[in-house]
Amino acid sequence: MELGMMQKQVQTLSPLMMQSMEILQMGTQELREYVEKTVQENPVLDAEERTGEAGERFRELGRQLEWLESNDRQNVFYYRQDDEDAPLREYGVAENWEETLYGHLISQIQGMELSASERKAVTFLAESLNGSGWLDEPMETLAQAAGCEMDMMERGLEILQRLDPAGVGARNLSECLVLQLRRADPGDTLAVRIAQGCLEPLARSQYSLIAKKLGAELCAVRKACGRIRELNPRPGAGFAGREAPSYITPDVVVVWEHDHFEVVADDQALPTLTLSGYYSRLFRECKEAEVQSYLCDKVRQAKWVIRSIEQRRSTLLECARCIVELQEAFFRKGPGHLAPMSLADVAERVGVHESTVSRAVREKYLQCDKGVYPLGYFFSRRLGEGNDGASPDAAKAIIRRLIEGEDRRAPLSDQKLCERMAEEGCVISRRTVAKYREELGIPSTTGRKCYE
């Protein structure tokens, strides 16, 4: 056994370098919490909330965004203003764009003439609904939890199921559909019978089996099944959840300025960091070695934090501007026009490593007139050969367009969609078409077919 010495060069990162990398990948809220903690631990750092010309400039951009046309529900929630509600706001009543199901039901219950026991029962049941508007727990369990007699809880359920939206308070899919059918057309007994006992063959479009089982005409069964397919199996899904809303603070904002897109960093959520004048003078004037050593470490740390935050801002802006440049079609035309783009594409243009771009866009959000998007949304892989410039986003847009324009009496199969897309220059397999269609939440030909 021989012993020898070998010289080896190994690159290591200093604690300050690691800190800089961590700051780069922090989201806005995480960075703010880090800044607040650092200011408390380092007396050399002073923090001031941002005001003045820079703040006014960003507020002006925000006002411009408010006037941009809202194209999706997210924009309505964040930006939409309606002057018709100004009188309400004067009295402290804010417009609620996403009403909860519970609030919607309570507003109806309050207008009903109910006994105290009935009101208690129906209110408890309204509180117990899941996100779909259904009751998951057995009535016996709910009655025990509410401290109500079983007959009163049943009375509360009867009242709840009469409220809007139709189908609310159901305990299963069959009951949900029956409640809606009886509300829409009490005389449609065939559709009710199908919803009560033939949901499985309905899901498989086995109309002959249903007709034979119920002793009904095949044509009538097809029409009744068509009506059932138009119902909403989740009547509570259109309402906001009861949990506190989560607000996203965008890191960058994109606005149209005359003839180009301008990208601006949203720094308003972060305080301005400066070196404390008092401790800076103390560092220069104090002669005690121990104090000098302590302050020297704190000043160096403070300067590094300030430099790292500014570097984060600079790198983020450069990456965002590159993204806007490469995805200009999206910012002009909206979803469905994303071009293939990778971390390497941005890294090459910005002049940094791919890992730096990855950290810079992690948990960062971009706001534009199309909505608020995570920066990672804009990175889209390229489809296979024969699809130069096409991305999955563009392929999904074509699928949606083709299906929206199809004849519902003879909907396009996945193979037909594949062939139509190939004619438009987007060549993907039938299996990929099916995958994208399912990701869009679009049913197969059976679920889209109209039997009228």
Coordinates of N, CA and C in Angstrom, one line a residue, residues 96 99-110 126 239-240 242:
N96 N -68.0 42.4 -3.9 CA -67.4 41.1 -3.7 C -67.5 40.3 -5.0
E99 N -68.3 35.6 -4.4 CA -69.1 35.3 -3.3 C -68.9 33.9 -2.9
T100 N -68.9 33.6 -1.6 CA -68.8 32.2 -1.1 C -70.2 31.6 -1.2
L101 N -70.2 30.3 -1.3 CA -71.5 29.5 -1.3 C -72.2 29.7 0.0
Y102 N -71.5 29.7 1.1 CA -72.1 29.9 2.4 C -72.8 31.2 2.5
G103 N -72.1 32.3 2.1 CA -72.7 33.6 2.1 C -73.9 33.7 1.2
H104 N -73.8 33.1 0.0 CA -75.0 33.1 -0.9 C -76.2 32.4 -0.3
L105 N -76.0 31.3 0.4 CA -77.1 30.6 1.1 C -77.6 31.4 2.3
I106 N -76.7 31.9 3.1 CA -77.2 32.7 4.3 C -78.0 33.9 3.9
S107 N -77.6 34.5 2.8 CA -78.4 35.7 2.3 C -79.9 35.3 2.0
Q108 N -80.0 34.1 1.5 CA -81.4 33.6 1.2 C -82.1 33.2 2.5
I109 N -81.4 32.5 3.4 CA -82.0 32.0 4.7 C -82.5 33.2 5.5
Q110 N -81.7 34.3 5.5 CA -82.1 35.5 6.3 C -83.4 36.1 5.8
A126 N -75.7 24.4 6.0 CA -75.0 25.3 5.0 C -73.6 25.4 5.3
F239 N -68.5 29.0 -6.8 CA -68.4 30.0 -5.7 C -67.0 30.0 -5.1
A240 N -66.6 31.0 -4.5 CA -65.2 31.1 -3.9 C -65.2 30.2 -2.7
R242 N -64.3 29.2 1.2 CA -64.5 30.0 2.5 C -63.2 30.4 3.1

